[in-house]
Short mmCIF file of C-alpha atoms in Angstrom, two decimals:
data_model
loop_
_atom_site.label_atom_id
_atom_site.label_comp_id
_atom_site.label_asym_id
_atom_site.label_seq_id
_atom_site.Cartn_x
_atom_site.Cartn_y
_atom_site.Cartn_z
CA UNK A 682 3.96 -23.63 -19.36
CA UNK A 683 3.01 -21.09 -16.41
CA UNK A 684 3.58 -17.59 -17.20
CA UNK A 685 5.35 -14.91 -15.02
CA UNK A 686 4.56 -11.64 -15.44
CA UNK A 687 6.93 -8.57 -14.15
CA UNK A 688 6.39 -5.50 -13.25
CA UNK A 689 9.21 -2.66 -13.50
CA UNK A 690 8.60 0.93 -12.78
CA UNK A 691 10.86 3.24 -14.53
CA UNK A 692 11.56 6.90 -13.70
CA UNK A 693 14.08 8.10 -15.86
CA UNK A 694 15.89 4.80 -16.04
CA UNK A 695 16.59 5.16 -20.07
CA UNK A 696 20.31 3.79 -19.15
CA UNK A 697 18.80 0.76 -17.59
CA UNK A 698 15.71 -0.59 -19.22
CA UNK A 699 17.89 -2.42 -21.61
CA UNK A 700 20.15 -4.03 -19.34
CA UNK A 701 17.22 -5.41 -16.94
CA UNK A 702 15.77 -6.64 -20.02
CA UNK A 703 19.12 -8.75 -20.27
CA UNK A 704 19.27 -9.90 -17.41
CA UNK A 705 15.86 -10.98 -16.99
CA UNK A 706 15.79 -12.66 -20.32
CA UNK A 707 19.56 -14.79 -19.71
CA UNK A 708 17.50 -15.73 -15.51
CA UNK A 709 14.78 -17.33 -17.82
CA UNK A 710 17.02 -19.14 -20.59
CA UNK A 711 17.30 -21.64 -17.17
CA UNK A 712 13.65 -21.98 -16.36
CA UNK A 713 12.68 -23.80 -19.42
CA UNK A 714 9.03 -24.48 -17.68
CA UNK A 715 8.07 -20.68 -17.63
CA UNK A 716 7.20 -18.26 -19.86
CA UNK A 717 7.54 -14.26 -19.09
CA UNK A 718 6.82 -10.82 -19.92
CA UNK A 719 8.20 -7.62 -18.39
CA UNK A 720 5.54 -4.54 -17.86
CA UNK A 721 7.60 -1.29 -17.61
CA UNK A 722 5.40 1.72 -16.50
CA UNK A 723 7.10 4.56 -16.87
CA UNK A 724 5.74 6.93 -14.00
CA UNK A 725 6.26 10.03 -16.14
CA UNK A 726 10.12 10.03 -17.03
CA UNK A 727 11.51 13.61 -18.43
CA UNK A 728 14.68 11.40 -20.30
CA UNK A 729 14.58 9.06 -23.23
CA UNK A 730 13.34 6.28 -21.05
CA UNK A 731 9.71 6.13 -22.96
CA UNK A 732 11.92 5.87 -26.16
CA UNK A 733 14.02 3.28 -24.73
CA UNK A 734 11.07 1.31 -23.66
CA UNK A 735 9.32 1.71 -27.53
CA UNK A 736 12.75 0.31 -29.36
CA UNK A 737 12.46 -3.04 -26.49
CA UNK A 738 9.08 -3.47 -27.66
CA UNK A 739 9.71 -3.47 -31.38
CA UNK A 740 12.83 -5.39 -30.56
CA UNK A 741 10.96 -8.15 -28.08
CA UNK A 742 7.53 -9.35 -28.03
CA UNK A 743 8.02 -10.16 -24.31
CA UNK A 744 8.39 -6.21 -23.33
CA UNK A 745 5.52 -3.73 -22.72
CA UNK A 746 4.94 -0.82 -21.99
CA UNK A 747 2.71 1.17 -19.70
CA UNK A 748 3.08 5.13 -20.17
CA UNK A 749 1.59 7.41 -17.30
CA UNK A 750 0.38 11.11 -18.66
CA UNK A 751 2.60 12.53 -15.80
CA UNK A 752 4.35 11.31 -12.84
CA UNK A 753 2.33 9.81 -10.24
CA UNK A 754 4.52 7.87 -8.05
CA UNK A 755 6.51 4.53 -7.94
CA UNK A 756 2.93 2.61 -5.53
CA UNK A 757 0.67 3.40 -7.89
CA UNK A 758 3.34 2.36 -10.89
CA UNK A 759 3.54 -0.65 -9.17
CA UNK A 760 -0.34 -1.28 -9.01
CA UNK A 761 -1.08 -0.13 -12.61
CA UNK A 762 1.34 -2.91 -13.67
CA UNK A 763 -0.43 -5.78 -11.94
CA UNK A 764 -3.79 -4.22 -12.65
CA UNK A 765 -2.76 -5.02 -16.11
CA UNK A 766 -0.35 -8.52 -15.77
CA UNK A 767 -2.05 -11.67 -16.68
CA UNK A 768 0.58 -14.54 -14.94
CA UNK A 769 0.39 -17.08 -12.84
CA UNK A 770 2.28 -15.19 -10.89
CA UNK A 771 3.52 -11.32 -10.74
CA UNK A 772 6.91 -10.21 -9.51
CA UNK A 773 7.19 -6.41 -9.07
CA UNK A 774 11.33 -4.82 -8.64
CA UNK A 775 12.36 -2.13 -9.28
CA UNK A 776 13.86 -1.01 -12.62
CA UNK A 777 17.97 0.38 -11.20
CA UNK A 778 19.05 -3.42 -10.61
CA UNK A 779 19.18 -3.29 -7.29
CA UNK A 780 16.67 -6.33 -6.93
CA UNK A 781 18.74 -8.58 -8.23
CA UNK A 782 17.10 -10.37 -11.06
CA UNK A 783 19.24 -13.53 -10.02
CA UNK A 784 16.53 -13.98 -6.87
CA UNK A 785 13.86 -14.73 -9.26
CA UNK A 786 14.23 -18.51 -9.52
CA UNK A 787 14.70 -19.21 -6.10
CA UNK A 788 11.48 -16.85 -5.27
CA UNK A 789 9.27 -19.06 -8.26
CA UNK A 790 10.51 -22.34 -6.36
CA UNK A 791 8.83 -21.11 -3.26
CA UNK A 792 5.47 -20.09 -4.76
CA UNK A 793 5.79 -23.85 -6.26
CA UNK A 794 5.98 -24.60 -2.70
CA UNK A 795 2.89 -23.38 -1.94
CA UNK A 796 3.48 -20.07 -0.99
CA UNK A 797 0.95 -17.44 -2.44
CA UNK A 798 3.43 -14.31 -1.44
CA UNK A 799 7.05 -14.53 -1.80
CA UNK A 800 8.64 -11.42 -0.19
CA UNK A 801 11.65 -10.06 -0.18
CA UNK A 802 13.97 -8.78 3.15
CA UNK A 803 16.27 -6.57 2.02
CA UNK A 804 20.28 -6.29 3.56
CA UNK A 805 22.16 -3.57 3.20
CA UNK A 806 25.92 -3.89 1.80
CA UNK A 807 28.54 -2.35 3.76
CA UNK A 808 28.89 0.83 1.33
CA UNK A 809 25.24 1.91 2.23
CA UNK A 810 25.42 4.75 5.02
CA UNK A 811 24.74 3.87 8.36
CA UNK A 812 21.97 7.03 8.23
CA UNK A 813 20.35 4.65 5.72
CA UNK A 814 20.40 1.63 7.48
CA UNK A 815 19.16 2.88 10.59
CA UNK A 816 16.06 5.02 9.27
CA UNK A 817 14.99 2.50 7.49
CA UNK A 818 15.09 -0.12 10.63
CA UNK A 819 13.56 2.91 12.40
CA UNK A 820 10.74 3.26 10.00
CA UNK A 821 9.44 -0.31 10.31
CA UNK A 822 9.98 -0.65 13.66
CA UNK A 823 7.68 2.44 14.05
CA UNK A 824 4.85 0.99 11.71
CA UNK A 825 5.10 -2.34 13.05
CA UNK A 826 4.50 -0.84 16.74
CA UNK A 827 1.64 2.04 15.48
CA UNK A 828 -0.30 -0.53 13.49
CA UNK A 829 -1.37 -3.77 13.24
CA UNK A 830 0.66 -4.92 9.98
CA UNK A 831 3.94 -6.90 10.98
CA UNK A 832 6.55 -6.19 8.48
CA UNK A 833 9.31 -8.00 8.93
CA UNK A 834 12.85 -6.32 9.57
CA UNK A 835 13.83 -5.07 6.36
CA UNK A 836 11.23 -6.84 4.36
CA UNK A 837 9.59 -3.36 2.90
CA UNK A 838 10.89 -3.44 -0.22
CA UNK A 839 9.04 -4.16 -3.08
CA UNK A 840 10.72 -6.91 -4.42
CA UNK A 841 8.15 -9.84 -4.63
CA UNK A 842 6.25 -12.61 -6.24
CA UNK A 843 2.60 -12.70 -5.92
CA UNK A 844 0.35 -15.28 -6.92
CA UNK A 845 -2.12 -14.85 -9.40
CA UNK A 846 -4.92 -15.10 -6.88
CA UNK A 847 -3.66 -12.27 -4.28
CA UNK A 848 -2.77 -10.61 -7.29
CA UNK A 849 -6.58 -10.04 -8.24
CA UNK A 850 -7.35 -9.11 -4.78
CA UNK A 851 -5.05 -6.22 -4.94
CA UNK A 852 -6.89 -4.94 -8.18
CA UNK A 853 -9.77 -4.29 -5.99
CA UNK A 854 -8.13 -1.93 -4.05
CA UNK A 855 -8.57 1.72 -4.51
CA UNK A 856 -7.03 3.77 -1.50
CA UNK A 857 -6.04 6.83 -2.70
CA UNK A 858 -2.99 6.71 -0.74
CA UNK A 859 -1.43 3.60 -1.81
CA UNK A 860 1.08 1.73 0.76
CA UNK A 861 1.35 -2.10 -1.02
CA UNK A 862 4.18 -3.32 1.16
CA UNK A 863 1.47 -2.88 4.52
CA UNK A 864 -1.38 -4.11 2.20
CA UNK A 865 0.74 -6.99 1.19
CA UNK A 866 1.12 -7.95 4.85
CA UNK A 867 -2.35 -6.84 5.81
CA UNK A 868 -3.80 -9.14 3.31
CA UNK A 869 -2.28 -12.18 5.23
CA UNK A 870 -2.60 -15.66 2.60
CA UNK A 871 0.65 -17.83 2.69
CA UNK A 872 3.86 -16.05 2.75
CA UNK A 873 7.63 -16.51 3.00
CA UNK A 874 10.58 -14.42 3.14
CA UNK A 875 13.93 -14.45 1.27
CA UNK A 876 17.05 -12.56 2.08
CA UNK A 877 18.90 -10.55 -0.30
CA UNK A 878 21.68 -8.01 -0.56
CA UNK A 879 20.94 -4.53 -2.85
CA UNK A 880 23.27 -4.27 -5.65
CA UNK A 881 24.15 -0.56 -6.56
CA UNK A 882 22.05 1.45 -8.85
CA UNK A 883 23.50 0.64 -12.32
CA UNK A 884 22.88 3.94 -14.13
CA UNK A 885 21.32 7.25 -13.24
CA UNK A 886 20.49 8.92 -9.67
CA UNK A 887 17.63 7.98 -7.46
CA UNK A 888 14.81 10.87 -7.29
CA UNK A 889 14.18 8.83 -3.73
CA UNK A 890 15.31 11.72 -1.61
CA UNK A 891 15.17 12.23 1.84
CA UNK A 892 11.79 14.22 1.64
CA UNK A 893 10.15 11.61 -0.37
CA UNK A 894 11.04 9.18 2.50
CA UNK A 895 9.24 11.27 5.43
CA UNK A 896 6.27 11.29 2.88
CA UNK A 897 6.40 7.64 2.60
CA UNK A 898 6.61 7.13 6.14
CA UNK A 899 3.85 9.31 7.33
CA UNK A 900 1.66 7.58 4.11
CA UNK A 901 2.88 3.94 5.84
CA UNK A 902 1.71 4.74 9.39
CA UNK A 903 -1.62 6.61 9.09
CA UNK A 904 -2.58 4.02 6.32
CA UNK A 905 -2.69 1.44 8.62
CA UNK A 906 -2.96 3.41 11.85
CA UNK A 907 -5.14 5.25 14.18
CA UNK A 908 -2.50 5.09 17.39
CA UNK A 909 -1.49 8.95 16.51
CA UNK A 910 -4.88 10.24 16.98
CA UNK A 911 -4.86 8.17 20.48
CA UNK A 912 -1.57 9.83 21.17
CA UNK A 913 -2.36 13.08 20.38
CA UNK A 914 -5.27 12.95 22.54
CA UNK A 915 -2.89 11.38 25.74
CA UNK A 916 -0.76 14.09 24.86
CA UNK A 917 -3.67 16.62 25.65
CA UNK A 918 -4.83 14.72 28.70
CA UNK A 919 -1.09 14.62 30.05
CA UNK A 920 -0.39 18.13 29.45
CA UNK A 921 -3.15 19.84 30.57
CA UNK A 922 -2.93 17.75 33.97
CA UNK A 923 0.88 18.64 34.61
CA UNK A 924 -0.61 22.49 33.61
CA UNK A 925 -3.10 22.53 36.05
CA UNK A 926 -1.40 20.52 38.64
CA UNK A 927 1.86 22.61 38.28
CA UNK A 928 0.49 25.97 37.97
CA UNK A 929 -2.05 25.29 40.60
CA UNK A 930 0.74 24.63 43.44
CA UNK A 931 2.65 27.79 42.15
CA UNK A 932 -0.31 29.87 42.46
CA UNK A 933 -0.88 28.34 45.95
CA UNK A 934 2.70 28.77 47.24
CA UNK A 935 2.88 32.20 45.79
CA UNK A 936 -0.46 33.46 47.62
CA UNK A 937 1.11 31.75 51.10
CA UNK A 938 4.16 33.05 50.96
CA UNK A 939 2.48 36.51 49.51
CA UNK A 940 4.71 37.02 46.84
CA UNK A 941 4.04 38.07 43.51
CA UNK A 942 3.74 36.17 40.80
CA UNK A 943 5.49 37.48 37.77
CA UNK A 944 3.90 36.63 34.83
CA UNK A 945 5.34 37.72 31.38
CA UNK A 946 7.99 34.74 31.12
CA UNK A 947 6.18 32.16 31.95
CA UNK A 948 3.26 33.09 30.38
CA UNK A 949 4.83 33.62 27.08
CA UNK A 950 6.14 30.06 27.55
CA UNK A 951 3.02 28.41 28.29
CA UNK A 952 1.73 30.01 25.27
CA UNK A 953 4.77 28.84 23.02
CA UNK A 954 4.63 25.09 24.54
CA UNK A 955 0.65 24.56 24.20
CA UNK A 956 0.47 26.63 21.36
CA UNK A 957 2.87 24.08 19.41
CA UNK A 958 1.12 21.51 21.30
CA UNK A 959 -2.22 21.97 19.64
CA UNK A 960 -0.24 22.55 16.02
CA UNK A 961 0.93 19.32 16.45
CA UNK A 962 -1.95 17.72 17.41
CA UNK A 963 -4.31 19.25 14.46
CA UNK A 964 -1.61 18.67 12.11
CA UNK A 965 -2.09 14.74 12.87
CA UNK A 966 -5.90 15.06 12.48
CA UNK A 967 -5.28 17.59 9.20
CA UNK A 968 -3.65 14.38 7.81
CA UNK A 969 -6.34 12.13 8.75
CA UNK A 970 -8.97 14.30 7.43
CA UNK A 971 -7.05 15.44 3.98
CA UNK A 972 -7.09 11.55 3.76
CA UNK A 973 -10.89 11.42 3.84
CA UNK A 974 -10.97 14.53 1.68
CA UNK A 975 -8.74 12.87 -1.04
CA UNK A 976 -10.59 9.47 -0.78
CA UNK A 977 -14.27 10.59 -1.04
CA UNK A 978 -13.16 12.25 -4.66
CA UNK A 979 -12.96 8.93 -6.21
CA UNK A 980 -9.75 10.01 -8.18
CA UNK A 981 -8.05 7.33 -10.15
CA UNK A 982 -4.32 6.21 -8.71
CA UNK A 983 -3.32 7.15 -12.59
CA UNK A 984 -3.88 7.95 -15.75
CA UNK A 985 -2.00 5.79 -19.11
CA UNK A 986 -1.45 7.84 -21.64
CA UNK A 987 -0.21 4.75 -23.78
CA UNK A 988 0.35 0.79 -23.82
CA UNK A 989 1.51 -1.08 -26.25
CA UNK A 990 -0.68 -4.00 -25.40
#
């Protein structure tokens, strides 16, 4: 009997720990040839979620429990339960039931196909906001274009099955900066796709905000991607020759034609536009560098306060 081992984050999910557990457990009372376990990490939840998670484990055999000392992120959740999942296979999802646990037996019949990465392409239901549709398109479009991992339109979420062999590659990671949907792609081995509709979070809010989506995508692109340092340095070379070809005709034509050339507007202009120019363009190698800086420290990706196994 091949075992599949899944991998739940849970920030502040206490209202739905239960009820994936459910689910999960009636998708496998059809798969009679596989065994499971679930791994919920909970990336530093201030609700009852950690006391949810304790009263599954003393209920069911087949639940444990990683507990981070404080919250560190849903990527490195995500990693801490595979460093620590022992199946055949690994399926990570997220823990608000919108990866429908219903997906899982079609995604095991692929990897029995021969597939060593099942992955997941995500379609949005007609409630979700355009704004959300379209930034997230945007987003992959972008990485796709800056870098040389090819993720497929709408396949970034983290709703997959991994073999146990690309599994253990991904234990040997240790970027700092974790981005596992590129490194999934990056990693290349056998993969497939399967499409599938998010349900609506079941209970609580998502902490996924806006802000925490810029984060993600700058932490996506410069992960895999040196392009922005390239463009900032076109940028230079393209600005300074429209400068110095632009100014140098005005200065010309004003020294013809003998007029003055007044100098406080523009001036202060020039200033403005370069001056932003040159933020820009050492706030792209700041993040570069404060990539290095946080790399060479060796830091772990987190810290487990408690486990149950």
């Amino acid at each position: 009997m091949k075992k599949i081992s899944i991998v739940i984050p849970a920030h502040n999910e206490e209202g739905n720990v239960a009820l994936v557990y459910e689910k999960i457990d009636a998708v496998f009372s059809g798969l009679s040839d596989y065994d499971f376990e679930i791994i919920f990490v909970n990336d530093g939840s201030r609700d009852r979620t950690q006391q949810k998670l304790e009263e599954l484990s003393h209920q069911y055999e087949k639940v444990k429990f990683i507990e981070f000392s404080r919250n560190f992120g849903h990527q490195p959740a995500v990693k801490a339960g595979m460093d620590y999942a022992h199946g055949n296979a690994v399926i990570s999802m997220d823990g608000d039931l919108q990866h429908p646990p219903e997906l899982i037996p079609q995604m095991i019949r692929k990897w029995e196909e021969g597939y060593d990465i099942v992955f997941t392409v995500r379609k949005y239901p007609k409630e979700i906001s355009m704004f959300k549709r379209k930034t997230s398109d945007f987003f992959y479009k972008i990485l796709s274009k800056m870098s040389d991992v090819d993720l497929t339109k709408g396949g970034g979420s983290d709703f997959r099955l991994m073999d146990a062999s690309a599994v253990e590659v991904m234990r040997n990671f240790n970027e700092d900066d974790l981005f596992l949907r590129g490194l999934t792609s990056w990693m290349g081995f056998k993969q497939t796709g399967i499409e599938f509709t998010a349900n609506e979070r079941v209970s609580g809010q998502s902490s996924y905000n806006l802000k925490k989506m810029i984060t993600f995508a700058f932490t996506g692109i410069t992960a895999f991607s040196v392009k922005p340092l390239y463009i900032a340095a076109y940028l230079g070379f393209l600005f300074s020759g429209i400068s110095a070809v632009g100014y140098g005709i005005y200065v010309i034509y004003s020294f013809i034609t003998k007029t003055e050339i007044s100098g406080w507007a523009s001036l202060i202009m020039t200033i403005v536009f370069f001056g932003g120019l040159q933020l820009i363009i050492l706030g792209i190698i700041g993040i570069y560098l404060g990539k290095i800086f946080k790399q060479v420290k060796d830091r772990p990706n987190y810290i487990i306060k408690n486990k149950n196994f």
